[in-house]
Amino acid sequence: MSQHQELIQLQAQAENELADARDEKQLEAWRIKWLGRKGLVPAAVKQIGSLPKEERAAYGQAVNRLKQAVQAAFEARRQQLREDAMAAELYAEGFDPTLPGRRPQIGRLHPSSATMREIAHIFAHMGFEVYTARDVETDEYNFQLLNFPKGHPAREMQDTFHTTVPDVLLRTHTSPGQIRVMRERYPEPIRVILPGKCYRYEQVTARSEMMFHQVEGLVVGKNITFADLKGTLQAFVDQLFGEGRQLRFRASHFPFTEPSAEVDVDCILCGGKGCRVCKYTGWLEILGCGMVHPNVLRNGGYDPEEWSGYAFGMGPERIAMLLHGVDDIRYFFSNDVRFLEQF
Amino acid sequence: MRVPLSWLKEYVDITLPVDELEERLTLAGLEVANVEYIGVEPPASVRFKKQIKPGDVVTGNGRIAWDKEKIFVGQVVNVEKHPDADRLTLVTVDYGAEETLTVVTGAPNLKPGDSGQKVAFATAGAMLIDAYADAFKVRKLKPGKIRGILSQGMVCSERELGLSDEHEGIILLPDDAPVGAPLADYLGDVVFDIDITPNMIRIASIIGVAREVAAITGADLHITMPAWQTSPPPADDYADVEIIDDDLCHRYTASIIRDVSVQPSPFWMQHRLKLIGQRPISNLVDVTNYVMFEWGQPLHAFDYDKLLARAKAIGKDKVKIIVRRANDGEKFTTLDGVERTLDADVLMICDEAGPIAIGGVMGGLETEVSDETRNVLLESAAFEFINVRQTAKKLKLPSEAAYRFSRGVPPRLNPIGNVRGAQLMADLGGGDIAQGMIDDYPRPQPVIEVPVTARDVQRWLGIDLSQDEIIDILQRLEFETRVEDDVIWGAAPWYRLDVSITADVLEEIARIYGYDAIPETLLADELPPQRRNWAWELEERLRDILVAAGLQETINYSMTSIENYRKTFPDNPEDAPGPEMFVTLANPLSQERSVMRRCLGVSALENLQRNLRYTDRMAVFEIGLGYRPELGDGVLPKEIRLLAIALTGPREPGDWLQGDDSPIDFFDAKGVLEALFERLGASDDVEYRAESAHIFGPKAAGVYLKGQKIGNVGEVHPKVREAFDLGDRPVALAGLQIAPLIPYIQTKKKLRAISNFPAVKEDIALVVDEAIPAGKVAALIRQTAGANLKDIRLFDVYRGDPIPPGKKSLAFSLTFQSPVKTLTDKDASKLRRKIVGRLSREIGAELREA
């Protein structure tokens, strides 16, 4: 057999054995046998030296071709085996993308907090600072300084939790904060919102709670008008409920504002056409407001001849109920997780 | 206040459609809470009204509209006995058509031989209420035979027309009712139900509403002052009046009506009283109600002969009305038959023999009018409103009269009401009126003039009105005006007691000008100095951190019970705070909500208690106030801002991924606190000291910030858990005062240099005495290693073989890294030797052999 034929046989044998290498280990054994320092291919190369001079060139070319071909076959085989192994690993397990994922535990704000935060953000853009005032109040701050003298019929509108300390009560509205902020800030102009808890001596039903939140607003300045009040509330409502809301100001009465108004927004559910939520009126009551009564300005230290101001108040629970379609206010403070989890 | 449109129209022209009038009233502060349509169709804009079909059950008043083609005013032509039924009659009715119709009826108020009565007559096909159904069920009238005789229609009862429950007999209309007119045109009506704000008591009468309608719509008013016909002898001969306590009674008028006979009121008065929601009783009583609803003046009728008898019994020959405070302990039986004990704050109407009425609140049993009354002393008075309110509240005697008196009845209304009432009594009772009115008027109603300028209007309302425009508005409201330079002086009409300062007038101008016509402007005034509210910002920051940590925010009632506090002291209930440590409600709705909470932990346990019925895992927090009277300033308690965290249940919800469902414990709550302090940049200032508290078991710690205690964290004592019914799993609870954390949100964290040099990790396991806290070991390591220690992590705590009893092994993983050079293994082992050396010297730690 000529040397060339031997080389061809050698290559065929190497490639056959290579095809039998099924993993890294077999491949390595093959490499050592064929391409290792003492392997068959280097041995064939070494034979050049033992050949007659005139045959060396031709044999050298042939053995080099063999070496390259075997080397290439090895690389290809190694690549193939890696891909096979990766594929085997990738598809080893069945995969169902519809199985539930691993969820991080999710926390949430209470809907009242979230609503108050939203209200505070909107008013912050208009220069309103958050002012926090106390819950347990005196009769003086909760009523008298707000123009509800003792025995005044308007007190009947706000049934009160009294404490065992005479003239100490749970505030029925956030409005005593008006006096507190005015007394603290005089003679600065004022632009604040006062969020907080309020309490009413009322039987708890789907529509009324003994505890609820209010967000009060108070602006005092040298040039504050009812028109400013309307503009501010329109801007607020446009941001809270979306542009283009209709507002309706109805004359009303609060002892601490004059003129006073109740404010309705066109029903956010039916757009004013009439539905169960707006009781087929097309309007939803969302706010009470008015110009700060001169007596109240005076009680806060501001001369009503020089200063004027407006105040407004709203219930975040009421707003959250409208925004989220909640029909029972009792959910808010029973803190049933089945309720809280939905926000 | 219920306001029938038909009655209102007597005093003011109304051209607006009902729905438009409703809207205008509501916008002007007369909030129309409801509109009832009595027998007439509501306007198309009333959206909820659906077509009513036979078989429907209708509720509320104004249940059905009366078909104008089928229900008429009829007149009885003839009544005969039914040939085959004793209780039935055949009634022939003329209802304006060419032919009369005959119907069969069982109405007891039509008898054979009757004729001429005006009735409500329904013909075939009319929708009526089925008088024999339990509910108000609609049916369609069909002609049918009753005991063999064809009934061609129906003479209707109030119930059949949907007017009331009344089905004893049919409605008998007044003699002047126009035969053949559709009943809806004659008796159909619209009733507004108007909510009255406390400043608007002037509209608690039809005439009061009429004045507002006139002012709002610009329509003409037709109010005439009542007049009377009197005859001698004069009223003064019958009685005297003396007001002793004129601070509580500003005016007292009395008139004498003689020789009346008590009988039912006529149809028109009964009908109006029913529309307004009152039950007709007799002419005398009905007149007092009628005048109150017409003019707003409550009246009280005394039986004059009973008063005279009382006077004679004590040797007097003339009645004398005395208005004075009650004596403390004085007894008096009101006309509801209840004997009441009075005090000196109660104003009494008396005669010389004693009390006869509680002023403005309720009359007495002894002197009230009855069916036998012949002569009446009619009272029309004005009382101090706050006192009436207090008395009515104290005696629990609310009434329409007390409602008006307790909001203020103007003294100038007294004689008007008295004249109107006396004349109506005389008209309806067939008597006459004694000349003159007895009138004690010690406190004349002042006329208050209020100044207003165009500048005031601009400054307060933001609208430019001319002087003439302002005057025009005030005159529409019947103010008397005069101008002095640029000041308009407005005097409120006599029937208003609510106007005393300029702002009152500005409100009226805004109301009549229309709130909707006032423009919207954005604040152009100086921006006040802007400040941050750090306490609020801290709360918001804490909320965000805790929500990000996977906790649900809750907001609980501020009220709880002392009992629940006691439950948190299972071993020493006597240590629980006593009642003096709580803000206690004087009028709680329930004992469970009778004191203000001192901390939020109890609320959290209440909350878990409720929720563990639906879920087994809770991870919640609350930020709110605790109320501490003992720390308060003066009468008010201190209000402390607090945070509570409560965790219980499996660490992760069980699912196919088989996460960690071992129960939450102390370290979960502590971990939340650590994360929170880390986020605030406070970690370095916080330490946890092993200490328990009443609510916790042994696994608890005090939380200290710069050495000051700010809260606790721990596992709730199993006995407390049991008391709150919280199941078997640990409940981890943390409570903190948050105000001390404010400085941390006011300072910005400074970036620590990030090193690009390689880090070297060293693990080190130390055997120490059981009593040495891991925190102390870690602190010593930190101190010793200095700035090159980038991270220290406790990765194992081990007790047991081969560690000797009383010892534990703590394994830390330390990461060293220098900002300026590559640390070599040599550097690291040097540090390690230094650490081990110090720990060995100071706490006797031994390096654990690997």
PDB file of N, CA and C in Angstrom, chain A residues 4 15 35 72 122 146 167 180 191 244 248 261 274 298 316 323 332:
ATOM      1  N   HIS A   4       0.364   7.183   0.371  1.00  0.00           N
ATOM      2  CA  HIS A   4      -0.847   7.995   0.182  1.00  0.00           C
ATOM      3  C   HIS A   4      -2.088   7.248   0.566  1.00  0.00           C
ATOM      4  N   GLU A  15     -11.874   9.837  11.101  1.00  0.00           N
ATOM      5  CA  GLU A  15     -13.217  10.433  11.006  1.00  0.00           C
ATOM      6  C   GLU A  15     -14.288   9.465  11.493  1.00  0.00           C
ATOM      7  N   LEU A  35      -4.701  13.372  17.913  1.00  0.00           N
ATOM      8  CA  LEU A  35      -4.047  14.666  17.778  1.00  0.00           C
ATOM      9  C   LEU A  35      -3.088  14.959  18.925  1.00  0.00           C
ATOM     10  N   ALA A  72      -9.891  19.982  11.576  1.00  0.00           N
ATOM     11  CA  ALA A  72     -11.161  20.658  11.293  1.00  0.00           C
ATOM     12  C   ALA A  72     -12.340  19.785  11.706  1.00  0.00           C
ATOM     13  N   ILE A 122     -52.061  67.448  43.961  1.00  0.00           N
ATOM     14  CA  ILE A 122     -52.679  68.426  43.058  1.00  0.00           C
ATOM     15  C   ILE A 122     -52.579  69.826  43.672  1.00  0.00           C
ATOM     16  N   LEU A 146     -65.215  79.118  65.280  1.00  0.00           N
ATOM     17  CA  LEU A 146     -65.678  78.959  63.899  1.00  0.00           C
ATOM     18  C   LEU A 146     -67.102  79.481  63.750  1.00  0.00           C
ATOM     19  N   ASP A 167     -65.929  70.288  77.659  1.00  0.00           N
ATOM     20  CA  ASP A 167     -65.527  71.109  76.525  1.00  0.00           C
ATOM     21  C   ASP A 167     -64.361  70.536  75.722  1.00  0.00           C
ATOM     22  N   ARG A 180     -56.030  77.279  64.000  1.00  0.00           N
ATOM     23  CA  ARG A 180     -54.667  76.985  64.463  1.00  0.00           C
ATOM     24  C   ARG A 180     -53.641  77.503  63.465  1.00  0.00           C
ATOM     25  N   ARG A 191     -51.817  79.551  52.443  1.00  0.00           N
ATOM     26  CA  ARG A 191     -52.363  78.672  51.406  1.00  0.00           C
ATOM     27  C   ARG A 191     -52.044  77.254  51.858  1.00  0.00           C
ATOM     28  N   GLY A 244     -62.303  69.203  31.794  1.00  0.00           N
ATOM     29  CA  GLY A 244     -63.617  69.482  31.236  1.00  0.00           C
ATOM     30  C   GLY A 244     -64.785  69.116  32.127  1.00  0.00           C
ATOM     31  N   ARG A 248     -70.910  72.734  39.723  1.00  0.00           N
ATOM     32  CA  ARG A 248     -72.121  73.491  40.030  1.00  0.00           C
ATOM     33  C   ARG A 248     -71.995  73.973  41.457  1.00  0.00           C
ATOM     34  N   ALA A 261     -71.050  77.603  49.869  1.00  0.00           N
ATOM     35  CA  ALA A 261     -71.586  76.850  48.732  1.00  0.00           C
ATOM     36  C   ALA A 261     -71.309  75.377  48.902  1.00  0.00           C
ATOM     37  N   GLY A 274     -77.654  60.808  34.158  1.00  0.00           N
ATOM     38  CA  GLY A 274     -78.503  60.290  35.220  1.00  0.00           C
ATOM     39  C   GLY A 274     -78.284  58.811  35.437  1.00  0.00           C
ATOM     40  N   ARG A 298     -61.161  87.087  62.008  1.00  0.00           N
ATOM     41  CA  ARG A 298     -60.815  87.867  63.202  1.00  0.00           C
ATOM     42  C   ARG A 298     -60.317  86.928  64.308  1.00  0.00           C
ATOM     43  N   PRO A 316     -62.167  62.459  51.471  1.00  0.00           N
ATOM     44  CA  PRO A 316     -61.444  61.533  50.589  1.00  0.00           C
ATOM     45  C   PRO A 316     -62.147  60.192  50.425  1.00  0.00           C
ATOM     46  N   LEU A 323     -64.636  57.280  42.758  1.00  0.00           N
ATOM     47  CA  LEU A 323     -63.631  56.887  41.781  1.00  0.00           C
ATOM     48  C   LEU A 323     -63.572  55.378  41.602  1.00  0.00           C
ATOM     49  N   PHE A 332     -63.898  51.091  54.615  1.00  0.00           N
ATOM     50  CA  PHE A 332     -62.647  51.830  54.752  1.00  0.00           C
ATOM     51  C   PHE A 332     -61.945  51.560  56.074  1.00  0.00           C
TER      52      PHE A 332
END
